[in-house]
Amino acid sequence: MTYLINRFNNSNSGVVFGGVFIVLMILIYLMVYDLALALSVFGMVMYLGIFLLIGWKFYQTGFDLFSPLVFLGSFIFLIYPIKALYVLFSLSYGPFVNQNYKFPLDARHMIYFGEALTLSAFCCVIFLLMINVRWIETSSKPLFSNRVWNLQKISFSMIGVSLAMVVLFSWLIFESGGLGFYLQSVAGRQSFFYGRYFIFLLIDLFPKTSCFFLASYFERINHYPKIYVFAILMIIILANIGVSVLAGNRSTFLLGFFIPFMVYWHYRVKPVKITQVALVIGLILFVSIFYLSTFRGRNIVERLTLESIWQNISVSINNFFPLIFGGPDIVQLDTLMVTMQEIPSTYPYFAGDSLKALLAFPIPRAFYPDKPVRGNWLFTEAVFPSWRINLSGFTVSYMGDWYMNFGVAGAVLGMVLLGLMLRKIFLKLNPKVSWVSAVFYGLILSSTLTVFRSDIFSLINFGITVLFVIAAILLCSSKKQMTLIA
């Protein structure tokens, strides 16, 4: 918060910008005399400012697609203002619009639309200003530059984690009664893995190790035949896709491996161009459509035939926007609207109940049956109890979880704390000068996306990412001059 105050105090443009916004808000309200409409317009104007800020930073950094503000700001722009346009188009909102978990966007509900849009825009402006760090390559010291990296240890770590994956999924398949039964049950992985958080931890470990392993090989690509490195790359990619399918979670591949490795590639191998990103986004959307049409719902085994897969994909493409924007993934604005609608008018603030899950995390549920549950499940139990019957839950979003506990002040505080934490980390990293920094930075970016998409408890996964990097450094390097040895 001190950083924000100093930044605005030292910036005349910030004062002018804030003054223009206040005057604009007053003028908008005086013109329409409708609070809901005024808040909606004001929120969209603030997001327009964020869009211009992202564009200016993109230009300043030499069109660096993965700078903190550009990358995270683009994601924020997708889940809030672009989703807001879809809500206006569909005239409904909720955690699962294409099922019966939604509300109509009528005149009575427009106030929640305006409130959620303005609150999210205000919080996101603060957050993006805090993470708008600037790396000066000539003065940045490479991360862990006093260490020597042992490629054999890195390879053994990859082999060990891979064997753990084989054992884990063999056990899960056997326990469920065979591969067919396992595939049927993994669609509801929240209930299938209930009380076994170690499964999520092991699954998350595989893509992180894969990214670290591949980066270490690409740093020594001139020491090996290119076909050898290419074969390793293909094997790792296919293995991560397989783990993602068996885990029943696209994010295991997309956020756990694909984005971190693409960030590493961008800074250490070859800069990624906008056209390539467009192709990647198209690939991600195709994978999402394929996953949603094939691995969500019942009768998964019957839908794994070529004819069924093609038919499902065709239907999904024809219903592209409802499937993507009306499904369970891009619902951060929707659930913030629902939360502001129901709390505190129908349900009281949770006053930190979801934070208790963070403190109780290390205790196994077998020893603590009444262990506090995370914000997603608290939100679902309160607002959509029928959905919670199958031990699943809707995402309340990180910002929504803070609001659910402490109101508007909580939402602002949560974003400030996240911004401060990320700023501290980003200032220590410069992915342009160190391969370890590039890998670490990619993992941090993808973990931040997970935080935005989920609830406060997702900070546990963020912390595990940091601990993984520390563990990898301790296991695979020693205090000497930084280099890779075979």
Coordinates of N, CA, C and O in Angstrom, one line a residue, residues 45-164:
V45 N -15.7 1.9 -18.2 CA -14.7 3.0 -18.5 C -13.4 2.7 -17.8 O -12.3 2.9 -18.3
M46 N -13.4 2.2 -16.5 CA -12.2 1.8 -15.8 C -11.5 0.7 -16.5 O -10.3 0.7 -16.6
Y47 N -12.2 -0.3 -17.0 CA -11.6 -1.4 -17.8 C -11.0 -0.9 -19.1 O -10.1 -1.4 -19.6
L48 N -11.7 0.1 -19.7 CA -11.1 0.7 -20.9 C -9.7 1.3 -20.5 O -8.8 1.2 -21.3
G49 N -9.6 1.9 -19.4 CA -8.4 2.5 -18.9 C -7.3 1.4 -18.7 O -6.1 1.5 -19.1
I50 N -7.8 0.2 -18.2 CA -6.8 -0.9 -18.0 C -6.4 -1.4 -19.4 O -5.2 -1.7 -19.6
F51 N -7.3 -1.4 -20.4 CA -6.9 -1.9 -21.7 C -5.8 -1.0 -22.3 O -4.9 -1.4 -22.9
L52 N -6.0 0.4 -22.1 CA -5.0 1.3 -22.6 C -3.7 1.2 -21.9 O -2.6 1.3 -22.5
L53 N -3.8 0.9 -20.6 CA -2.6 0.7 -19.8 C -1.8 -0.5 -20.3 O -0.6 -0.5 -20.4
I54 N -2.5 -1.6 -20.5 CA -1.9 -2.8 -21.0 C -1.2 -2.6 -22.4 O -0.1 -3.0 -22.6
G55 N -1.9 -1.9 -23.3 CA -1.4 -1.6 -24.6 C -0.1 -0.7 -24.5 O 0.8 -1.0 -25.2
W56 N -0.1 0.3 -23.6 CA 1.0 1.2 -23.5 C 2.2 0.4 -22.9 O 3.3 0.5 -23.4
K57 N 2.0 -0.5 -21.9 CA 3.0 -1.3 -21.4 C 3.6 -2.3 -22.4 O 4.8 -2.5 -22.5
F58 N 2.7 -2.8 -23.2 CA 3.1 -3.7 -24.3 C 4.0 -3.1 -25.2 O 5.0 -3.6 -25.7
Y59 N 3.7 -1.8 -25.6 CA 4.6 -1.0 -26.5 C 5.9 -0.7 -25.8 O 7.0 -0.8 -26.4
Q60 N 5.9 -0.3 -24.5 CA 7.1 0.1 -23.8 C 8.1 -1.0 -23.6 O 9.3 -0.8 -23.7
T61 N 7.6 -2.3 -23.4 CA 8.5 -3.4 -23.2 C 8.9 -4.1 -24.5 O 9.4 -5.2 -24.5
G62 N 8.7 -3.4 -25.6 CA 9.1 -4.0 -26.9 C 8.2 -5.2 -27.3 O 8.7 -6.2 -27.8
F63 N 6.9 -5.0 -27.0 CA 5.9 -6.1 -27.3 C 6.2 -7.4 -26.6 O 6.2 -8.4 -27.2
D64 N 6.5 -7.3 -25.3 CA 6.8 -8.4 -24.5 C 5.5 -9.0 -24.0 O 4.8 -8.4 -23.2
L65 N 5.1 -10.1 -24.6 CA 3.8 -10.7 -24.3 C 3.6 -11.2 -22.9 O 2.5 -11.4 -22.3
F66 N 4.8 -11.5 -22.2 CA 4.7 -12.2 -20.9 C 5.2 -11.3 -19.8 O 5.6 -11.8 -18.7
S67 N 5.3 -10.0 -20.0 CA 5.5 -9.1 -18.9 C 4.3 -9.2 -17.9 O 3.2 -9.5 -18.3
P68 N 4.6 -9.0 -16.6 CA 3.5 -9.2 -15.6 C 2.2 -8.5 -15.9 O 1.1 -9.1 -15.9
L69 N 2.3 -7.2 -16.2 CA 1.1 -6.4 -16.4 C 0.4 -6.8 -17.7 O -0.9 -7.0 -17.7
V70 N 1.1 -7.1 -18.8 CA 0.5 -7.5 -20.1 C -0.2 -8.9 -19.9 O -1.4 -9.0 -20.3
F71 N 0.5 -9.8 -19.4 CA 0.0 -11.2 -19.3 C -1.2 -11.3 -18.4 O -2.3 -11.7 -18.7
L72 N -1.0 -10.8 -17.1 CA -2.1 -10.9 -16.1 C -3.2 -10.0 -16.4 O -4.4 -10.3 -16.2
G73 N -2.9 -8.8 -17.0 CA -3.9 -7.8 -17.3 C -4.8 -8.3 -18.4 O -6.0 -8.1 -18.4
S74 N -4.2 -9.0 -19.4 CA -5.0 -9.6 -20.5 C -6.0 -10.7 -20.0 O -7.1 -10.7 -20.4
F75 N -5.5 -11.5 -19.0 CA -6.4 -12.5 -18.4 C -7.5 -11.8 -17.7 O -8.7 -12.2 -17.8
I76 N -7.2 -10.8 -16.9 CA -8.2 -10.0 -16.1 C -9.2 -9.4 -17.1 O -10.4 -9.4 -16.8
F77 N -8.8 -8.9 -18.2 CA -9.7 -8.3 -19.2 C -10.6 -9.4 -19.8 O -11.8 -9.1 -20.1
L78 N -10.2 -10.6 -19.9 CA -11.0 -11.7 -20.4 C -12.1 -12.1 -19.4 O -13.3 -12.2 -19.8
I79 N -11.7 -12.2 -18.1 CA -12.7 -12.8 -17.2 C -13.7 -11.7 -16.6 O -14.7 -12.1 -16.0
Y80 N -13.4 -10.4 -16.8 CA -14.3 -9.4 -16.2 C -15.0 -8.6 -17.3 O -16.2 -8.9 -17.6
P81 N -14.4 -7.7 -18.0 CA -15.2 -6.9 -19.0 C -15.7 -7.7 -20.2 O -16.8 -7.5 -20.6
I82 N -14.9 -8.6 -20.7 CA -15.4 -9.4 -21.9 C -16.5 -10.3 -21.4 O -17.5 -10.5 -22.1
K83 N -16.3 -10.9 -20.3 CA -17.4 -11.7 -19.7 C -18.7 -10.9 -19.5 O -19.8 -11.3 -19.6
A84 N -18.5 -9.6 -19.0 CA -19.6 -8.7 -18.8 C -20.4 -8.5 -20.0 O -21.6 -8.4 -20.0
L85 N -19.7 -8.4 -21.2 CA -20.4 -8.2 -22.4 C -21.3 -9.4 -22.8 O -22.4 -9.3 -23.3
Y86 N -20.7 -10.6 -22.5 CA -21.5 -11.8 -22.7 C -22.7 -11.9 -21.8 O -23.8 -12.4 -22.2
V87 N -22.5 -11.5 -20.5 CA -23.7 -11.4 -19.6 C -24.8 -10.5 -20.1 O -26.0 -10.9 -20.1
L88 N -24.4 -9.4 -20.6 CA -25.4 -8.5 -21.2 C -26.0 -9.1 -22.5 O -27.2 -8.9 -22.7
F89 N -25.3 -9.8 -23.2 CA -25.8 -10.5 -24.4 C -26.8 -11.6 -24.1 O -27.9 -11.7 -24.7
S90 N -26.4 -12.4 -23.1 CA -27.2 -13.6 -22.7 C -28.3 -13.2 -21.7 O -29.3 -14.0 -21.6
L91 N -28.2 -12.0 -21.1 CA -29.2 -11.6 -20.1 C -29.4 -12.6 -19.0 O -30.5 -12.8 -18.4
S92 N -28.3 -13.3 -18.6 CA -28.3 -14.2 -17.5 C -26.9 -14.3 -16.9 O -26.0 -14.1 -17.6
Y93 N -26.8 -14.7 -15.6 CA -25.5 -14.8 -15.0 C -25.6 -15.9 -13.9 O -26.7 -16.2 -13.4
G94 N -24.5 -16.4 -13.6 CA -24.4 -17.5 -12.5 C -23.2 -18.3 -12.7 O -22.5 -18.2 -13.7
P95 N -23.0 -19.2 -11.8 CA -21.8 -20.1 -11.8 C -21.9 -21.2 -12.9 O -20.9 -21.8 -13.2
F96 N -23.1 -21.4 -13.5 CA -23.2 -22.4 -14.5 C -24.4 -22.0 -15.4 O -25.5 -22.6 -15.2
V97 N -24.2 -21.1 -16.3 CA -25.4 -20.5 -17.0 C -26.0 -21.5 -17.9 O -27.2 -21.5 -18.1
N98 N -25.2 -22.5 -18.5 CA -25.8 -23.4 -19.4 C -26.5 -24.6 -18.7 O -26.8 -25.6 -19.3
Q99 N -26.6 -24.5 -17.3 CA -27.4 -25.4 -16.6 C -28.3 -24.5 -15.7 O -28.4 -23.3 -15.9
N100 N -29.0 -25.1 -14.8 CA -30.1 -24.4 -14.1 C -29.5 -23.8 -12.8 O -30.1 -23.8 -11.7
Y101 N -28.3 -23.1 -12.9 CA -27.7 -22.4 -11.8 C -27.4 -21.0 -12.2 O -26.3 -20.6 -12.4
K102 N -28.5 -20.2 -12.5 CA -28.3 -18.9 -13.0 C -29.4 -18.0 -12.5 O -30.4 -18.4 -12.0
F103 N -29.2 -16.7 -12.8 CA -30.2 -15.7 -12.5 C -30.5 -14.8 -13.7 O -29.6 -14.6 -14.5
P104 N -31.7 -14.3 -13.9 CA -31.9 -13.4 -15.0 C -31.3 -12.0 -14.8 O -31.3 -11.5 -13.7
L105 N -30.8 -11.4 -15.8 CA -30.2 -10.1 -15.7 C -31.3 -9.1 -16.1 O -31.4 -8.5 -17.2
D106 N -32.3 -8.9 -15.1 CA -33.4 -8.0 -15.4 C -33.0 -6.6 -14.6 O -31.9 -6.5 -14.1
A107 N -34.0 -5.7 -14.6 CA -33.7 -4.4 -14.0 C -33.4 -4.5 -12.6 O -32.5 -3.8 -12.0
R108 N -34.0 -5.5 -11.9 CA -33.7 -5.7 -10.4 C -32.3 -6.1 -10.2 O -31.7 -5.8 -9.2
H109 N -31.7 -7.0 -11.1 CA -30.4 -7.6 -10.9 C -29.3 -6.7 -11.5 O -28.1 -7.0 -11.3
M110 N -29.6 -5.7 -12.3 CA -28.6 -4.8 -12.9 C -27.7 -4.1 -11.9 O -26.5 -3.9 -12.2
I111 N -28.2 -3.9 -10.7 CA -27.4 -3.2 -9.7 C -26.2 -4.1 -9.3 O -25.1 -3.6 -9.0
Y112 N -26.4 -5.4 -9.2 CA -25.3 -6.3 -8.9 C -24.3 -6.4 -10.0 O -23.1 -6.5 -9.8
F113 N -24.8 -6.3 -11.3 CA -23.9 -6.2 -12.4 C -23.0 -5.0 -12.3 O -21.7 -5.1 -12.4
G114 N -23.6 -3.8 -12.0 CA -22.8 -2.6 -11.9 C -21.8 -2.6 -10.7 O -20.7 -2.2 -10.8
E115 N -22.3 -3.1 -9.6 CA -21.5 -3.2 -8.4 C -20.3 -4.1 -8.6 O -19.1 -3.8 -8.2
A116 N -20.5 -5.3 -9.2 CA -19.4 -6.2 -9.4 C -18.4 -5.7 -10.4 O -17.2 -5.9 -10.2
L117 N -18.9 -5.1 -11.4 CA -18.0 -4.5 -12.5 C -17.2 -3.4 -11.9 O -15.9 -3.4 -12.2
T118 N -17.7 -2.5 -11.1 CA -17.0 -1.4 -10.6 C -16.0 -1.9 -9.5 O -14.8 -1.5 -9.5
L119 N -16.4 -2.8 -8.6 CA -15.5 -3.3 -7.6 C -14.4 -4.1 -8.2 O -13.2 -3.9 -7.8
S120 N -14.6 -4.9 -9.2 CA -13.6 -5.7 -9.8 C -12.6 -4.8 -10.5 O -11.4 -5.0 -10.5
A121 N -13.1 -3.8 -11.2 CA -12.3 -2.8 -11.9 C -11.4 -2.1 -11.0 O -10.2 -1.9 -11.2
F122 N -11.9 -1.6 -9.9 CA -11.1 -0.8 -8.9 C -10.0 -1.7 -8.3 O -8.9 -1.3 -8.2
C123 N -10.4 -2.9 -7.9 CA -9.4 -3.9 -7.3 C -8.3 -4.2 -8.4 O -7.1 -4.3 -8.0
C124 N -8.7 -4.4 -9.6 CA -7.8 -4.8 -10.6 C -6.8 -3.7 -11.0 O -5.6 -3.9 -11.3
V125 N -7.3 -2.4 -11.0 CA -6.4 -1.3 -11.3 C -5.3 -1.3 -10.2 O -4.1 -1.1 -10.5
I126 N -5.7 -1.4 -8.9 CA -4.7 -1.4 -7.8 C -3.7 -2.5 -8.0 O -2.5 -2.3 -7.9
F127 N -4.2 -3.7 -8.3 CA -3.4 -4.9 -8.4 C -2.4 -4.7 -9.6 O -1.2 -5.0 -9.4
L128 N -2.9 -4.3 -10.7 CA -2.0 -4.2 -11.9 C -0.9 -3.1 -11.7 O 0.2 -3.2 -12.2
L129 N -1.3 -2.0 -11.0 CA -0.3 -1.0 -10.8 C 0.8 -1.5 -9.8 O 2.0 -1.1 -10.0
M130 N 0.4 -2.4 -8.9 CA 1.4 -2.9 -8.0 C 2.4 -3.9 -8.6 O 3.5 -4.0 -8.3
I131 N 1.9 -4.7 -9.6 CA 2.8 -5.7 -10.2 C 3.5 -5.1 -11.5 O 4.2 -5.9 -12.2
N132 N 3.3 -3.8 -11.8 CA 3.9 -3.2 -13.0 C 5.4 -3.0 -12.7 O 5.8 -1.8 -12.6
V133 N 6.2 -4.1 -12.6 CA 7.6 -4.0 -12.3 C 8.3 -3.8 -13.6 O 7.9 -4.1 -14.7
R134 N 9.6 -3.3 -13.5 CA 10.4 -3.1 -14.7 C 11.8 -3.7 -14.4 O 12.4 -3.4 -13.4
W135 N 12.1 -4.6 -15.3 CA 13.4 -5.3 -15.2 C 14.5 -4.5 -16.0 O 14.3 -4.2 -17.2
I136 N 15.6 -4.2 -15.4 CA 16.7 -3.6 -16.1 C 17.8 -4.7 -16.3 O 18.5 -5.1 -15.3
E137 N 17.9 -5.2 -17.5 CA 18.7 -6.4 -17.7 C 20.1 -6.2 -17.3 O 20.8 -7.1 -16.8
T138 N 20.7 -5.1 -17.6 CA 22.2 -4.9 -17.3 C 22.5 -4.9 -15.8 O 23.6 -5.2 -15.4
S139 N 21.5 -4.5 -15.0 CA 21.8 -4.5 -13.5 C 21.2 -5.6 -12.7 O 21.4 -5.7 -11.5
S140 N 20.6 -6.6 -13.4 CA 20.0 -7.7 -12.8 C 20.9 -8.9 -12.6 O 21.5 -9.3 -13.6
K141 N 21.0 -9.4 -11.5 CA 21.9 -10.5 -11.2 C 21.1 -11.8 -11.4 O 20.0 -11.9 -10.9
P142 N 21.6 -12.8 -12.2 CA 20.8 -14.0 -12.5 C 20.4 -14.7 -11.2 O 21.2 -14.7 -10.2
L143 N 19.2 -15.2 -11.1 CA 18.8 -15.9 -9.9 C 19.6 -17.2 -9.7 O 19.9 -18.0 -10.6
F144 N 20.1 -17.3 -8.4 CA 20.9 -18.5 -8.0 C 22.1 -18.6 -8.9 O 22.5 -19.7 -9.3
S145 N 22.8 -17.5 -9.2 CA 23.9 -17.5 -10.1 C 25.2 -18.1 -9.5 O 26.2 -18.4 -10.1
N146 N 25.1 -18.4 -8.2 CA 26.2 -19.0 -7.5 C 26.1 -20.5 -7.3 O 26.8 -21.1 -6.5
R147 N 25.2 -21.1 -8.2 CA 25.0 -22.6 -8.0 C 25.4 -23.3 -9.3 O 25.2 -22.7 -10.4
V148 N 25.8 -24.5 -9.2 CA 26.1 -25.4 -10.3 C 25.0 -26.4 -10.4 O 24.6 -27.0 -9.4
W149 N 24.4 -26.7 -11.6 CA 23.3 -27.5 -11.8 C 23.7 -28.9 -12.4 O 24.5 -28.9 -13.3
N150 N 23.3 -29.9 -11.8 CA 23.6 -31.3 -12.1 C 22.5 -31.9 -13.0 O 21.4 -32.2 -12.4
L151 N 22.8 -32.1 -14.3 CA 21.7 -32.6 -15.2 C 21.3 -34.1 -14.8 O 20.2 -34.4 -15.0
Q152 N 22.2 -34.8 -14.3 CA 21.9 -36.2 -13.8 C 20.9 -36.2 -12.7 O 19.9 -36.9 -12.7
K153 N 21.1 -35.3 -11.7 CA 20.1 -35.2 -10.6 C 18.7 -34.7 -11.1 O 17.7 -35.2 -10.7
I154 N 18.8 -33.8 -12.1 CA 17.5 -33.3 -12.6 C 16.8 -34.4 -13.3 O 15.6 -34.6 -13.2
S155 N 17.5 -35.3 -14.1 CA 16.9 -36.4 -14.8 C 16.4 -37.4 -13.8 O 15.3 -38.0 -14.1
F156 N 17.1 -37.7 -12.8 CA 16.7 -38.7 -11.8 C 15.4 -38.2 -11.1 O 14.5 -39.0 -10.8
S157 N 15.3 -36.9 -10.9 CA 14.1 -36.3 -10.3 C 12.9 -36.5 -11.2 O 11.8 -36.9 -10.8
M158 N 13.1 -36.3 -12.5 CA 12.1 -36.5 -13.5 C 11.6 -38.0 -13.5 O 10.4 -38.3 -13.6
I159 N 12.6 -38.9 -13.5 CA 12.2 -40.3 -13.5 C 11.5 -40.7 -12.2 O 10.5 -41.4 -12.3
G160 N 11.9 -40.1 -11.1 CA 11.3 -40.5 -9.8 C 9.8 -40.0 -9.8 O 8.9 -40.7 -9.4
V161 N 9.6 -38.8 -10.2 CA 8.2 -38.2 -10.3 C 7.4 -39.0 -11.2 O 6.2 -39.3 -11.0
S162 N 7.9 -39.4 -12.4 CA 7.2 -40.2 -13.4 C 6.8 -41.5 -12.8 O 5.6 -42.0 -13.0
L163 N 7.7 -42.2 -12.1 CA 7.3 -43.5 -11.5 C 6.2 -43.3 -10.5 O 5.3 -44.1 -10.3
A164 N 6.3 -42.2 -9.7 CA 5.2 -41.9 -8.7 C 3.9 -41.7 -9.4 O 2.9 -42.2 -8.9

